[in-house]
Amino acid sequence: MSESQELNRCAYKWCWGVVDLSVRLGWNPLIAEMITAASVMTELWERVLSPRQRADLAEGFAAEDEQSARVAAAFLAGASRLGEASPSSMTSFGAEKQPSPALDRARAEWREQALRAGLPLPPAGARLRHADPEHITAAVLPRLTGCDCAGYVDGEQCRDRDHQGLYLAAYALNRHGADVLHADTAAKAYRATGGPAWDTVRAALVDAVARHVDIDARELPRLIRPTDPTRLTAFGRLVSQSNSLARGDASLGFASPHDTWEALPDRARLHAREAVSRMHVAG
């Protein structure tokens, strides 16, 4: 592995997840929560969904078989938070917490270590474009999962029929009730993605989620070809549930940027099994 590749791998582990640093220095790197969400989706598919529900999801995806739908669903659940790897999200680190000296120290320490790892953070106090993370996900995910068509501005939908399912799936990750994300919203969100340096980090995140569920992300157009957004409503709810269960009691932390590459997937699967088991007990 080249020095630049190793730097990129280190950088994306310093993207933060949902943590409460005002209590103690605990971490949930974004990659840990993404692969945990993928594992939760797998657990829900295998342990919670009925055969009829699984068949309906596979049909909604227009997948060639249920196995393809299961793997694609797990990958998309993990990739749904990709938009949090962006300048506006990363620089708002801890912004929702009550200000405190402990939080200020933790934020400064995180920034120092993230920059050292290679995360392309903008200068402190820089003016940034803002967009909702889910809109950024919709803008960038198709380009990382098989749509490499020339002639289209990133964030816009291409017109290749073979790629339409990628955009429909990416937009379905961010449905709110009966609303479907509009293409113009995704195109505008692309302005807040942060450019090539952040593209590299997001590509590493997508690659990590794909390896975790054992697929080639760029083979997604072959696995699923959805054509009707209304058929993916149930899937959107499952993605939301997967991410909620993946975070769990996130303030306690369950992973660290210092975890080995081998430890993160095992920790994610264990956390997912425990989260789904607790859901069963609560139900």
C-alpha positions in Angstrom: 0.0 0.0 0.0 1.4 3.4 -1.0 1.9 6.2 1.6 -1.0 8.2 0.1 -3.3 5.2 0.2 -2.5 4.6 3.9 -3.0 8.3 4.6 -6.5 8.2 3.0 -7.3 5.1 5.1 -6.3 6.9 8.3 -8.1 10.0 7.3 -11.6 8.5 7.0 -11.2 6.8 10.4 -11.0 10.3 11.9 -14.4 11.3 10.5 -16.5 11.6 13.7 -19.8 10.0 14.5 -22.3 10.9 17.2 -20.4 11.2 20.5 -20.6 13.0 23.8 -17.1 14.4 24.4 -18.3 16.6 27.3 -18.5 13.5 29.5 -15.3 11.7 28.5 -13.1 11.3 25.5 -15.1 8.7 23.6 -15.2 8.1 19.9 -17.6 6.6 17.4 -15.8 7.2 14.0 -18.2 7.6 11.2 -16.9 4.4 9.5 -17.7 2.4 12.6 -21.3 3.6 12.6 -21.6 3.0 8.8 -20.5 -0.6 8.8 -22.6 -1.2 12.0 -25.7 0.1 10.2 -24.9 -2.3 7.4 -24.6 -5.1 9.9 -27.9 -4.1 11.5 -29.6 -4.2 8.2 -28.3 -7.8 7.7 -29.5 -8.7 11.2 -33.0 -7.3 10.5 -33.2 -9.1 7.2 -32.2 -12.4 8.7 -33.9 -12.3 12.1 -36.8 -9.8 12.0 -38.3 -9.5 8.5 -40.8 -12.1 7.4 -40.3 -14.1 4.2 -43.0 -12.0 2.6 -41.3 -8.8 3.6 -38.0 -10.0 2.2 -39.7 -10.9 -1.0 -41.4 -7.6 -1.3 -38.1 -5.7 -0.8 -36.3 -7.9 -3.4 -39.2 -7.1 -5.8 -39.0 -3.4 -5.1 -35.3 -3.4 -5.8 -36.0 -5.5 -9.0 -33.1 -7.6 -7.8 -32.2 -10.8 -9.6 -32.6 -12.8 -6.4 -33.2 -12.2 -2.6 -29.5 -12.6 -1.8 -28.6 -9.7 -4.1 -31.3 -7.6 -2.5 -30.0 -8.4 1.0 -26.4 -7.5 0.2 -27.5 -4.4 -1.6 -29.8 -3.3 1.2 -27.0 -3.8 3.8 -24.5 -1.8 1.6 -27.0 1.1 1.1 -27.9 1.2 4.8 -24.2 1.7 5.6 -23.6 4.1 2.7 -26.6 6.3 3.6 -24.6 8.5 6.0 -21.8 9.1 3.4 -22.8 12.8 3.3 -21.6 13.4 6.8 -18.1 13.2 5.4 -18.1 16.8 4.2 -16.6 20.1 5.4 -19.8 21.5 6.9 -20.6 18.3 8.9 -17.0 17.8 10.1 -16.5 21.4 11.2 -19.7 21.3 13.3 -18.1 18.7 15.5 -19.8 18.9 18.9 -21.9 21.9 17.9 -25.1 20.4 19.2 -23.6 19.9 22.7 -23.7 22.3 25.6 -20.5 24.4 25.5 -18.0 23.5 28.1 -14.2 23.7 28.6 -14.1 19.9 28.4 -15.8 19.9 25.0 -13.6 22.7 23.7 -10.5 20.7 24.7 -11.9 17.5 23.1 -12.8 19.4 19.9 -9.3 20.9 19.7 -7.7 17.5 20.3 -9.9 15.8 17.7 -9.1 18.5 15.1 -5.3 18.2 15.7 -5.3 14.4 15.4 -7.7 14.5 12.4 -5.5 16.9 10.5 -2.5 14.8 11.3 -4.2 11.8 9.9 -4.9 13.7 6.7 -8.6 14.6 7.0 -9.0 17.6 4.6 -10.6 20.0 7.1 -10.9 23.6 6.1 -9.1 26.3 8.0 -10.8 27.2 11.3 -13.4 29.9 10.8 -13.5 29.5 7.0 -16.9 30.2 5.3 -18.4 27.0 4.1 -21.3 26.0 1.9 -23.9 24.0 3.8 -26.2 21.2 2.7 -28.0 18.5 4.6 -25.8 15.3 4.8 -28.5 13.2 3.3 -28.7 15.5 0.3 -24.9 15.2 -0.1 -25.2 11.4 0.0 -27.7 11.5 -2.8 -25.4 13.8 -4.8 -22.2 11.7 -4.6 -23.3 8.1 -4.0 -24.3 7.2 -7.7 -20.8 8.3 -8.9 -19.2 5.9 -6.4 -21.5 2.9 -7.3 -21.2 2.5 -11.0 -22.2 5.8 -12.8 -19.1 7.1 -14.4 -20.7 8.7 -17.4 -19.0 11.7 -18.9 -20.9 14.9 -19.7 -23.0 15.3 -16.6 -22.2 17.6 -13.7 -21.8 15.7 -10.5 -25.0 15.9 -8.4 -27.2 15.7 -11.5 -28.9 12.6 -12.7 -27.4 11.0 -15.9 -29.7 9.7 -18.5 -28.2 6.2 -18.9 -31.1 3.7 -18.3 -28.6 1.3 -16.7 -27.8 3.9 -14.1 -31.3 5.2 -13.2 -31.6 2.6 -10.4 -28.5 4.0 -8.7 -30.1 7.5 -8.5 -33.5 6.1 -7.4 -31.8 4.1 -4.6 -29.6 7.0 -3.5 -32.7 9.3 -3.3 -34.7 6.6 -1.5 -32.2 6.6 1.4 -33.5 10.1 2.2 -37.2 9.9 1.9 -39.3 11.7 4.5 -42.8 10.4 4.7 -44.2 10.3 1.2 -41.8 12.9 -0.1 -39.1 11.9 -2.6 -35.9 13.9 -2.8 -35.8 16.1 -5.8 -32.9 16.0 -8.3 -32.4 19.8 -8.1 -31.9 19.5 -4.3 -29.1 16.9 -4.8 -27.5 19.0 -7.6 -27.4 22.0 -5.3 -26.0 19.9 -2.4 -23.0 19.0 -4.6 -21.6 22.5 -4.1 -21.1 21.6 -0.4 -19.3 18.3 -1.0 -15.8 19.8 -0.5 -14.2 18.9 -3.8 -11.6 16.2 -4.7 -10.0 15.8 -1.3 -13.3 14.9 0.3 -14.2 12.7 -2.7 -11.1 10.6 -1.8 -12.3 10.2 1.8 -15.8 9.3 0.7 -14.5 6.8 -1.8 -12.6 5.1 1.0 -15.7 5.0 3.2 -17.8 3.4 0.4 -15.0 0.9 -0.3 -14.9 0.0 3.4 -18.7 -0.6 3.6 -18.6 -2.6 0.4 -15.8 -4.8 1.7 -17.7 -5.2 5.0 -20.7 -6.7 3.2 -18.6 -8.4 0.6 -19.7 -6.7 -2.7 -18.0 -4.6 -5.3 -19.8 -1.2 -5.0 -19.5 -0.6 -8.7 -21.4 -3.7 -9.4 -24.5 -2.3 -7.7 -26.3 -1.6 -11.1 -26.1 -5.3 -11.8 -27.6 -6.3 -8.4 -30.6 -4.0 -8.3 -32.6 -2.0 -10.9 -35.4 -0.3 -9.0 -37.8 1.7 -11.2 -40.6 2.9 -8.8 -39.6 5.1 -5.8 -42.9 4.2 -4.0 -41.8 0.6 -3.9 -38.8 1.5 -1.7 -40.8 3.2 1.1 -40.4 0.3 3.4 -36.7 0.1 2.6 -36.2 3.8 3.6 -37.8 3.1 7.0 -35.4 0.1 7.5 -32.4 2.3 6.7 -33.6 4.8 9.3 -34.0 2.1 11.8 -30.6 0.5 11.0 -28.9 3.8 11.5 -30.7 4.5 14.8 -29.8 1.0 16.1 -26.3 1.4 14.9 -25.8 4.5 16.9 -27.6 3.1 20.0 -26.3 4.8 23.1 -23.7 6.5 21.1 -22.5 8.8 23.9 -20.8 5.8 25.5 -18.8 5.1 22.3 -18.2 1.6 20.9 -15.3 2.1 18.6 -12.1 4.2 18.2 -10.0 5.5 15.3 -7.2 3.6 17.0 -8.9 0.2 16.5 -7.2 -2.1 14.1 -8.7 -2.7 10.6 -9.5 -6.2 11.7 -11.2 -5.2 15.0 -13.7 -2.7 13.5 -15.8 -5.2 11.4 -16.0 -7.6 14.3 -17.0 -4.8 16.7 -19.6 -3.6 14.3 -21.2 -7.1 13.9 -21.2 -7.6 17.7 -22.8 -4.2 18.3 -25.4 -4.9 15.6 -26.4 -8.3 17.0 -26.7 -6.8 20.5 -28.8 -3.9 19.2 -31.3 -6.1 17.3 -31.5 -8.5 20.3 -32.4 -5.6 22.6 -35.0 -4.6 20.1 -36.5 -8.1 20.3 -36.6 -8.0 24.1 -38.1 -4.5 24.1 -40.8 -5.6 21.7 
